[in-house]
Every structure is written in C-alpha cells, then in structure tokens.
C-alpha cells in the first residue's frame, strides 16, 4: 500500500466592470420592502462558526428575531432541531426622521418574525467579510426576504437573501 497526495490550484477569472464616478448618480440603491423586524447582528465571526456547523446538517436555515433584541438561528430536519439563541442584541431606532419605515410599529415585542433561507448563501455572506463592520444589522420581511446591512466607516454593503418557499 502506498500513500499519495496531490494538490490542485483553481483560478476563476471573473470580469469586473468599474463604474466611473460620473455615472454613480445613474444608479440607485434597491428599494427595501417594509420590514417586520430589524435587529443588530451578533459578532459576524460567531455567526460564521455557528452557520458553518449547521450547514453540515441542513440546506436551509431559519432566521428569526423580535423587537426585544433576540435572534435565533435554527435548522430543522427529520432527525434533529438545532437552535442557537442570541439575546440583548438591540433593535435599531428606525423612525420617520431618516425616511426608513418599518411595519413593526404595531407588533408585540416578543413575537418572533422568521424567514427560511438557503444556508449556503448566508455562509457565503459571512465568509466574504474580511473586515469587521462597525455595525451589522438584519431586516426581516416575514417569510419573504432577509436584508443584511453592513456598515463600515463611509461604506454600506447591503445583501438581500430571498426566503425559500
């Protein structure tokens, strides 16, 4: 018997077109539907390690949050249900002064709002963050979409992950 090992380097060429500054005004941020809950995220490094472990068990993950600053990451299969709880995260103070409106105004604080998303898409988002953002928040439109906003100095990165049916 012999033991052999080999390595392979794979390179992907992805074309990138840089938009000239003079054309920036031609582009607008996508409109965000009224969300049911908005919550600050825990440390992305912590979330990444939780999602890494969960992805071995399921193809989808349920993100649920409420207006009490609580968020859960949950997977459910025929054999197991695993939930990670995050508490005291805080909720952004959305109001009319910044133009963002939320349909959360009439909600009961403890009621959870959830969306089931593709766990691989969430993992890609978390794995791609090389710089820890100053603030990271998550907006959930119940059973429709999860909208992540990562703020770092003058840069705002937004990610939209649609809910699975």
JSON list of C-alpha atoms in Angstrom, two decimals:
[
{"chain": "A", "resi": 1, "resn": "UNK", "atom": "CA", "xyz": [0.00, 0.00, 0.00]},
{"chain": "A", "resi": 2, "resn": "UNK", "atom": "CA", "xyz": [1.17, 3.48, -0.79]},
{"chain": "A", "resi": 3, "resn": "UNK", "atom": "CA", "xyz": [0.02, 6.88, 0.30]},
{"chain": "A", "resi": 4, "resn": "UNK", "atom": "CA", "xyz": [-0.08, 9.71, -2.18]},
{"chain": "A", "resi": 5, "resn": "UNK", "atom": "CA", "xyz": [-1.27, 13.24, -2.00]},
{"chain": "A", "resi": 6, "resn": "UNK", "atom": "CA", "xyz": [-1.87, 15.86, -4.61]},
{"chain": "A", "resi": 7, "resn": "UNK", "atom": "CA", "xyz": [-2.87, 19.47, -4.62]},
{"chain": "A", "resi": 8, "resn": "UNK", "atom": "CA", "xyz": [-4.72, 21.48, -7.20]},
{"chain": "A", "resi": 9, "resn": "UNK", "atom": "CA", "xyz": [-4.87, 25.22, -7.73]},
{"chain": "A", "resi": 10, "resn": "UNK", "atom": "CA", "xyz": [-8.07, 26.55, -9.25]},
{"chain": "A", "resi": 11, "resn": "UNK", "atom": "CA", "xyz": [-8.35, 30.07, -10.59]},
{"chain": "A", "resi": 12, "resn": "UNK", "atom": "CA", "xyz": [-11.60, 31.74, -11.60]},
{"chain": "A", "resi": 13, "resn": "UNK", "atom": "CA", "xyz": [-11.48, 34.76, -13.88]},
{"chain": "A", "resi": 14, "resn": "UNK", "atom": "CA", "xyz": [-14.47, 36.93, -13.10]},
{"chain": "A", "resi": 15, "resn": "UNK", "atom": "CA", "xyz": [-14.87, 40.06, -15.20]},
{"chain": "A", "resi": 16, "resn": "UNK", "atom": "CA", "xyz": [-15.39, 43.19, -13.14]},
{"chain": "A", "resi": 17, "resn": "UNK", "atom": "CA", "xyz": [-16.52, 46.47, -14.63]},
{"chain": "A", "resi": 18, "resn": "UNK", "atom": "CA", "xyz": [-15.70, 49.54, -12.55]},
{"chain": "A", "resi": 19, "resn": "UNK", "atom": "CA", "xyz": [-18.39, 52.21, -12.81]},
{"chain": "A", "resi": 20, "resn": "UNK", "atom": "CA", "xyz": [-16.88, 55.66, -13.36]},
{"chain": "A", "resi": 21, "resn": "UNK", "atom": "CA", "xyz": [-17.70, 58.21, -10.66]},
{"chain": "A", "resi": 22, "resn": "UNK", "atom": "CA", "xyz": [-19.52, 60.46, -13.16]},
{"chain": "A", "resi": 23, "resn": "UNK", "atom": "CA", "xyz": [-22.10, 57.67, -13.68]},
{"chain": "A", "resi": 24, "resn": "UNK", "atom": "CA", "xyz": [-22.73, 56.95, -9.99]},
{"chain": "A", "resi": 25, "resn": "UNK", "atom": "CA", "xyz": [-25.86, 59.10, -9.97]},
{"chain": "A", "resi": 26, "resn": "UNK", "atom": "CA", "xyz": [-27.39, 56.83, -12.64]},
{"chain": "A", "resi": 27, "resn": "UNK", "atom": "CA", "xyz": [-27.58, 54.03, -10.08]},
{"chain": "A", "resi": 28, "resn": "UNK", "atom": "CA", "xyz": [-29.90, 53.83, -7.11]},
{"chain": "A", "resi": 29, "resn": "UNK", "atom": "CA", "xyz": [-29.96, 51.57, -4.10]},
{"chain": "A", "resi": 30, "resn": "UNK", "atom": "CA", "xyz": [-32.64, 48.90, -4.41]},
{"chain": "A", "resi": 31, "resn": "UNK", "atom": "CA", "xyz": [-35.88, 49.69, -2.66]},
{"chain": "A", "resi": 32, "resn": "UNK", "atom": "CA", "xyz": [-36.36, 47.74, 0.53]},
{"chain": "A", "resi": 33, "resn": "UNK", "atom": "CA", "xyz": [-39.84, 46.46, 1.37]},
{"chain": "A", "resi": 34, "resn": "UNK", "atom": "CA", "xyz": [-41.24, 47.44, 4.76]},
{"chain": "A", "resi": 35, "resn": "UNK", "atom": "CA", "xyz": [-39.63, 45.01, 7.16]},
{"chain": "A", "resi": 36, "resn": "UNK", "atom": "CA", "xyz": [-41.33, 43.33, 10.09]},
{"chain": "A", "resi": 37, "resn": "UNK", "atom": "CA", "xyz": [-38.31, 43.41, 12.39]},
{"chain": "A", "resi": 38, "resn": "UNK", "atom": "CA", "xyz": [-34.86, 44.98, 12.37]},
{"chain": "A", "resi": 39, "resn": "UNK", "atom": "CA", "xyz": [-32.11, 43.78, 14.71]},
{"chain": "A", "resi": 40, "resn": "UNK", "atom": "CA", "xyz": [-28.39, 44.31, 15.22]},
{"chain": "A", "resi": 41, "resn": "UNK", "atom": "CA", "xyz": [-26.36, 41.19, 14.44]},
{"chain": "A", "resi": 42, "resn": "UNK", "atom": "CA", "xyz": [-24.01, 39.46, 16.88]},
{"chain": "A", "resi": 43, "resn": "UNK", "atom": "CA", "xyz": [-20.29, 39.31, 16.03]},
{"chain": "A", "resi": 44, "resn": "UNK", "atom": "CA", "xyz": [-20.06, 38.02, 12.45]},
{"chain": "A", "resi": 45, "resn": "UNK", "atom": "CA", "xyz": [-17.23, 35.69, 13.46]},
{"chain": "A", "resi": 46, "resn": "UNK", "atom": "CA", "xyz": [-19.55, 33.99, 15.97]},
{"chain": "A", "resi": 47, "resn": "UNK", "atom": "CA", "xyz": [-22.36, 33.76, 13.43]},
{"chain": "A", "resi": 48, "resn": "UNK", "atom": "CA", "xyz": [-19.97, 32.32, 10.86]},
{"chain": "A", "resi": 49, "resn": "UNK", "atom": "CA", "xyz": [-18.85, 29.48, 13.14]},
{"chain": "A", "resi": 50, "resn": "UNK", "atom": "CA", "xyz": [-22.47, 28.64, 14.07]},
{"chain": "A", "resi": 51, "resn": "UNK", "atom": "CA", "xyz": [-23.59, 28.61, 10.42]},
{"chain": "A", "resi": 52, "resn": "UNK", "atom": "CA", "xyz": [-20.53, 26.53, 9.41]},
{"chain": "A", "resi": 53, "resn": "UNK", "atom": "CA", "xyz": [-21.58, 23.80, 11.83]},
{"chain": "A", "resi": 54, "resn": "UNK", "atom": "CA", "xyz": [-25.26, 23.98, 10.92]},
{"chain": "A", "resi": 55, "resn": "UNK", "atom": "CA", "xyz": [-24.66, 23.73, 7.17]},
{"chain": "A", "resi": 56, "resn": "UNK", "atom": "CA", "xyz": [-23.50, 20.14, 7.61]},
{"chain": "A", "resi": 57, "resn": "UNK", "atom": "CA", "xyz": [-26.96, 19.25, 8.90]},
{"chain": "A", "resi": 58, "resn": "UNK", "atom": "CA", "xyz": [-29.33, 21.13, 6.59]},
{"chain": "A", "resi": 59, "resn": "UNK", "atom": "CA", "xyz": [-29.59, 23.07, 3.31]},
{"chain": "A", "resi": 60, "resn": "UNK", "atom": "CA", "xyz": [-31.74, 25.80, 4.84]},
{"chain": "A", "resi": 61, "resn": "UNK", "atom": "CA", "xyz": [-31.69, 27.91, 7.98]},
{"chain": "A", "resi": 62, "resn": "UNK", "atom": "CA", "xyz": [-34.44, 29.84, 9.72]},
{"chain": "A", "resi": 63, "resn": "UNK", "atom": "CA", "xyz": [-33.51, 33.31, 10.95]},
{"chain": "A", "resi": 64, "resn": "UNK", "atom": "CA", "xyz": [-35.99, 34.63, 13.47]},
{"chain": "A", "resi": 65, "resn": "UNK", "atom": "CA", "xyz": [-35.91, 37.80, 15.53]},
{"chain": "A", "resi": 66, "resn": "UNK", "atom": "CA", "xyz": [-38.14, 40.03, 17.63]},
{"chain": "A", "resi": 67, "resn": "UNK", "atom": "CA", "xyz": [-38.27, 43.59, 18.90]},
{"chain": "A", "resi": 68, "resn": "UNK", "atom": "CA", "xyz": [-36.76, 42.56, 22.26]},
{"chain": "A", "resi": 69, "resn": "UNK", "atom": "CA", "xyz": [-33.28, 42.19, 20.71]},
{"chain": "A", "resi": 70, "resn": "UNK", "atom": "CA", "xyz": [-33.49, 38.40, 20.49]},
{"chain": "A", "resi": 71, "resn": "UNK", "atom": "CA", "xyz": [-32.44, 36.44, 17.41]},
{"chain": "A", "resi": 72, "resn": "UNK", "atom": "CA", "xyz": [-32.37, 32.70, 16.73]},
{"chain": "A", "resi": 73, "resn": "UNK", "atom": "CA", "xyz": [-30.62, 30.69, 14.03]},
{"chain": "A", "resi": 74, "resn": "UNK", "atom": "CA", "xyz": [-32.47, 27.42, 13.61]},
{"chain": "A", "resi": 75, "resn": "UNK", "atom": "CA", "xyz": [-32.28, 24.31, 11.47]},
{"chain": "A", "resi": 76, "resn": "UNK", "atom": "CA", "xyz": [-34.88, 21.58, 11.42]},
{"chain": "A", "resi": 77, "resn": "UNK", "atom": "CA", "xyz": [-34.59, 18.14, 9.87]},
{"chain": "A", "resi": 78, "resn": "UNK", "atom": "CA", "xyz": [-36.49, 14.89, 10.34]},
{"chain": "A", "resi": 79, "resn": "UNK", "atom": "CA", "xyz": [-33.87, 13.78, 12.86]},
{"chain": "A", "resi": 80, "resn": "UNK", "atom": "CA", "xyz": [-32.84, 16.92, 14.70]},
{"chain": "A", "resi": 81, "resn": "UNK", "atom": "CA", "xyz": [-33.78, 20.51, 15.52]},
{"chain": "A", "resi": 82, "resn": "UNK", "atom": "CA", "xyz": [-30.87, 22.79, 16.47]},
{"chain": "A", "resi": 83, "resn": "UNK", "atom": "CA", "xyz": [-31.35, 26.39, 17.61]},
{"chain": "A", "resi": 84, "resn": "UNK", "atom": "CA", "xyz": [-28.74, 28.97, 18.60]},
{"chain": "A", "resi": 85, "resn": "UNK", "atom": "CA", "xyz": [-30.12, 31.86, 20.67]},
{"chain": "A", "resi": 86, "resn": "UNK", "atom": "CA", "xyz": [-28.69, 35.38, 20.73]},
{"chain": "A", "resi": 87, "resn": "UNK", "atom": "CA", "xyz": [-30.01, 37.84, 23.32]},
{"chain": "A", "resi": 88, "resn": "UNK", "atom": "CA", "xyz": [-29.59, 41.55, 24.09]},
{"chain": "A", "resi": 89, "resn": "UNK", "atom": "CA", "xyz": [-28.63, 42.43, 20.50]},
{"chain": "A", "resi": 90, "resn": "UNK", "atom": "CA", "xyz": [-30.73, 45.58, 20.37]},
{"chain": "A", "resi": 91, "resn": "UNK", "atom": "CA", "xyz": [-33.01, 46.94, 17.69]},
{"chain": "A", "resi": 92, "resn": "UNK", "atom": "CA", "xyz": [-32.16, 49.97, 15.54]},
{"chain": "A", "resi": 93, "resn": "UNK", "atom": "CA", "xyz": [-34.22, 53.06, 16.36]},
{"chain": "A", "resi": 94, "resn": "UNK", "atom": "CA", "xyz": [-35.89, 53.44, 12.97]},
{"chain": "A", "resi": 95, "resn": "UNK", "atom": "CA", "xyz": [-38.10, 56.47, 12.67]},
{"chain": "A", "resi": 96, "resn": "UNK", "atom": "CA", "xyz": [-39.52, 58.94, 10.24]},
{"chain": "A", "resi": 97, "resn": "UNK", "atom": "CA", "xyz": [-36.53, 61.29, 10.56]},
{"chain": "A", "resi": 98, "resn": "UNK", "atom": "CA", "xyz": [-34.34, 59.03, 8.41]},
{"chain": "A", "resi": 99, "resn": "UNK", "atom": "CA", "xyz": [-37.06, 58.08, 5.97]},
{"chain": "A", "resi": 100, "resn": "UNK", "atom": "CA", "xyz": [-36.98, 54.37, 6.85]},
{"chain": "A", "resi": 101, "resn": "UNK", "atom": "CA", "xyz": [-40.30, 52.98, 7.84]},
{"chain": "A", "resi": 102, "resn": "UNK", "atom": "CA", "xyz": [-40.98, 49.63, 9.36]},
{"chain": "A", "resi": 103, "resn": "UNK", "atom": "CA", "xyz": [-44.22, 47.75, 9.58]},
{"chain": "A", "resi": 104, "resn": "UNK", "atom": "CA", "xyz": [-43.03, 46.71, 13.05]},
{"chain": "A", "resi": 105, "resn": "UNK", "atom": "CA", "xyz": [-44.75, 49.61, 14.80]},
{"chain": "A", "resi": 106, "resn": "UNK", "atom": "CA", "xyz": [-47.89, 47.66, 15.74]},
{"chain": "A", "resi": 107, "resn": "UNK", "atom": "CA", "xyz": [-46.05, 44.44, 16.70]},
{"chain": "A", "resi": 108, "resn": "UNK", "atom": "CA", "xyz": [-45.85, 42.78, 20.08]},
{"chain": "A", "resi": 109, "resn": "UNK", "atom": "CA", "xyz": [-42.23, 42.98, 21.30]},
{"chain": "A", "resi": 110, "resn": "UNK", "atom": "CA", "xyz": [-41.75, 39.26, 21.99]},
{"chain": "A", "resi": 111, "resn": "UNK", "atom": "CA", "xyz": [-43.33, 37.92, 18.77]},
{"chain": "A", "resi": 112, "resn": "UNK", "atom": "CA", "xyz": [-40.75, 36.28, 16.51]},
{"chain": "A", "resi": 113, "resn": "UNK", "atom": "CA", "xyz": [-40.65, 37.07, 12.79]},
{"chain": "A", "resi": 114, "resn": "UNK", "atom": "CA", "xyz": [-38.92, 34.46, 10.64]},
{"chain": "A", "resi": 115, "resn": "UNK", "atom": "CA", "xyz": [-37.67, 33.65, 7.18]},
{"chain": "A", "resi": 116, "resn": "UNK", "atom": "CA", "xyz": [-36.16, 30.37, 5.92]},
{"chain": "A", "resi": 117, "resn": "UNK", "atom": "CA", "xyz": [-33.19, 30.99, 3.61]},
{"chain": "A", "resi": 118, "resn": "UNK", "atom": "CA", "xyz": [-30.53, 28.98, 1.78]},
{"chain": "A", "resi": 119, "resn": "UNK", "atom": "CA", "xyz": [-27.80, 28.28, 4.33]},
{"chain": "A", "resi": 120, "resn": "UNK", "atom": "CA", "xyz": [-25.06, 28.34, 1.66]},
{"chain": "A", "resi": 121, "resn": "UNK", "atom": "CA", "xyz": [-25.98, 31.91, 0.68]},
{"chain": "A", "resi": 122, "resn": "UNK", "atom": "CA", "xyz": [-25.76, 33.02, 4.30]},
{"chain": "A", "resi": 123, "resn": "UNK", "atom": "CA", "xyz": [-22.45, 31.23, 4.70]},
{"chain": "A", "resi": 124, "resn": "UNK", "atom": "CA", "xyz": [-21.06, 32.96, 1.58]},
{"chain": "A", "resi": 125, "resn": "UNK", "atom": "CA", "xyz": [-22.08, 36.34, 3.00]},
{"chain": "A", "resi": 126, "resn": "UNK", "atom": "CA", "xyz": [-20.39, 35.63, 6.34]},
{"chain": "A", "resi": 127, "resn": "UNK", "atom": "CA", "xyz": [-17.27, 34.05, 4.81]},
{"chain": "A", "resi": 128, "resn": "UNK", "atom": "CA", "xyz": [-16.77, 37.02, 2.48]},
{"chain": "A", "resi": 129, "resn": "UNK", "atom": "CA", "xyz": [-16.47, 39.55, 5.30]},
{"chain": "A", "resi": 130, "resn": "UNK", "atom": "CA", "xyz": [-12.76, 40.21, 5.70]},
{"chain": "A", "resi": 131, "resn": "UNK", "atom": "CA", "xyz": [-13.22, 43.49, 7.57]},
{"chain": "A", "resi": 132, "resn": "UNK", "atom": "CA", "xyz": [-15.38, 43.52, 10.64]},
{"chain": "A", "resi": 133, "resn": "UNK", "atom": "CA", "xyz": [-18.11, 46.13, 10.07]},
{"chain": "A", "resi": 134, "resn": "UNK", "atom": "CA", "xyz": [-18.75, 48.89, 12.59]},
{"chain": "A", "resi": 135, "resn": "UNK", "atom": "CA", "xyz": [-22.42, 47.92, 12.64]},
{"chain": "A", "resi": 136, "resn": "UNK", "atom": "CA", "xyz": [-24.25, 44.99, 11.12]},
{"chain": "A", "resi": 137, "resn": "UNK", "atom": "CA", "xyz": [-27.99, 44.66, 11.08]},
{"chain": "A", "resi": 138, "resn": "UNK", "atom": "CA", "xyz": [-30.62, 42.35, 9.73]},
{"chain": "A", "resi": 139, "resn": "UNK", "atom": "CA", "xyz": [-34.09, 43.31, 8.49]},
{"chain": "A", "resi": 140, "resn": "UNK", "atom": "CA", "xyz": [-36.63, 40.51, 8.06]},
{"chain": "A", "resi": 141, "resn": "UNK", "atom": "CA", "xyz": [-39.78, 40.60, 5.98]},
{"chain": "A", "resi": 142, "resn": "UNK", "atom": "CA", "xyz": [-41.72, 37.61, 7.32]},
{"chain": "A", "resi": 143, "resn": "UNK", "atom": "CA", "xyz": [-41.36, 34.56, 5.05]},
{"chain": "A", "resi": 144, "resn": "UNK", "atom": "CA", "xyz": [-40.22, 36.79, 2.13]},
{"chain": "A", "resi": 145, "resn": "UNK", "atom": "CA", "xyz": [-36.71, 38.21, 2.43]},
{"chain": "A", "resi": 146, "resn": "UNK", "atom": "CA", "xyz": [-33.77, 38.81, 4.75]},
{"chain": "A", "resi": 147, "resn": "UNK", "atom": "CA", "xyz": [-31.91, 42.08, 4.18]},
{"chain": "A", "resi": 148, "resn": "UNK", "atom": "CA", "xyz": [-28.45, 42.48, 5.72]},
{"chain": "A", "resi": 149, "resn": "UNK", "atom": "CA", "xyz": [-26.78, 45.89, 6.06]},
{"chain": "A", "resi": 150, "resn": "UNK", "atom": "CA", "xyz": [-23.09, 46.04, 6.96]},
{"chain": "A", "resi": 151, "resn": "UNK", "atom": "CA", "xyz": [-21.71, 49.48, 7.81]},
{"chain": "A", "resi": 152, "resn": "UNK", "atom": "CA", "xyz": [-18.00, 50.26, 7.92]},
{"chain": "A", "resi": 153, "resn": "UNK", "atom": "CA", "xyz": [-16.90, 53.89, 8.08]},
{"chain": "A", "resi": 154, "resn": "UNK", "atom": "CA", "xyz": [-18.36, 55.51, 4.93]},
{"chain": "A", "resi": 155, "resn": "UNK", "atom": "CA", "xyz": [-19.27, 52.25, 3.20]},
{"chain": "A", "resi": 156, "resn": "UNK", "atom": "CA", "xyz": [-22.63, 50.49, 3.34]},
{"chain": "A", "resi": 157, "resn": "UNK", "atom": "CA", "xyz": [-22.92, 46.95, 1.95]},
{"chain": "A", "resi": 158, "resn": "UNK", "atom": "CA", "xyz": [-26.39, 45.51, 1.50]},
{"chain": "A", "resi": 159, "resn": "UNK", "atom": "CA", "xyz": [-27.26, 41.88, 0.90]},
{"chain": "A", "resi": 160, "resn": "UNK", "atom": "CA", "xyz": [-30.67, 40.52, 0.02]},
{"chain": "A", "resi": 161, "resn": "UNK", "atom": "CA", "xyz": [-31.37, 36.81, 0.50]},
{"chain": "A", "resi": 162, "resn": "UNK", "atom": "CA", "xyz": [-34.84, 35.69, -0.61]},
{"chain": "A", "resi": 163, "resn": "UNK", "atom": "CA", "xyz": [-36.82, 33.33, 1.59]},
{"chain": "A", "resi": 164, "resn": "UNK", "atom": "CA", "xyz": [-37.37, 29.76, 0.44]},
{"chain": "A", "resi": 165, "resn": "UNK", "atom": "CA", "xyz": [-40.91, 28.59, -0.23]}
]
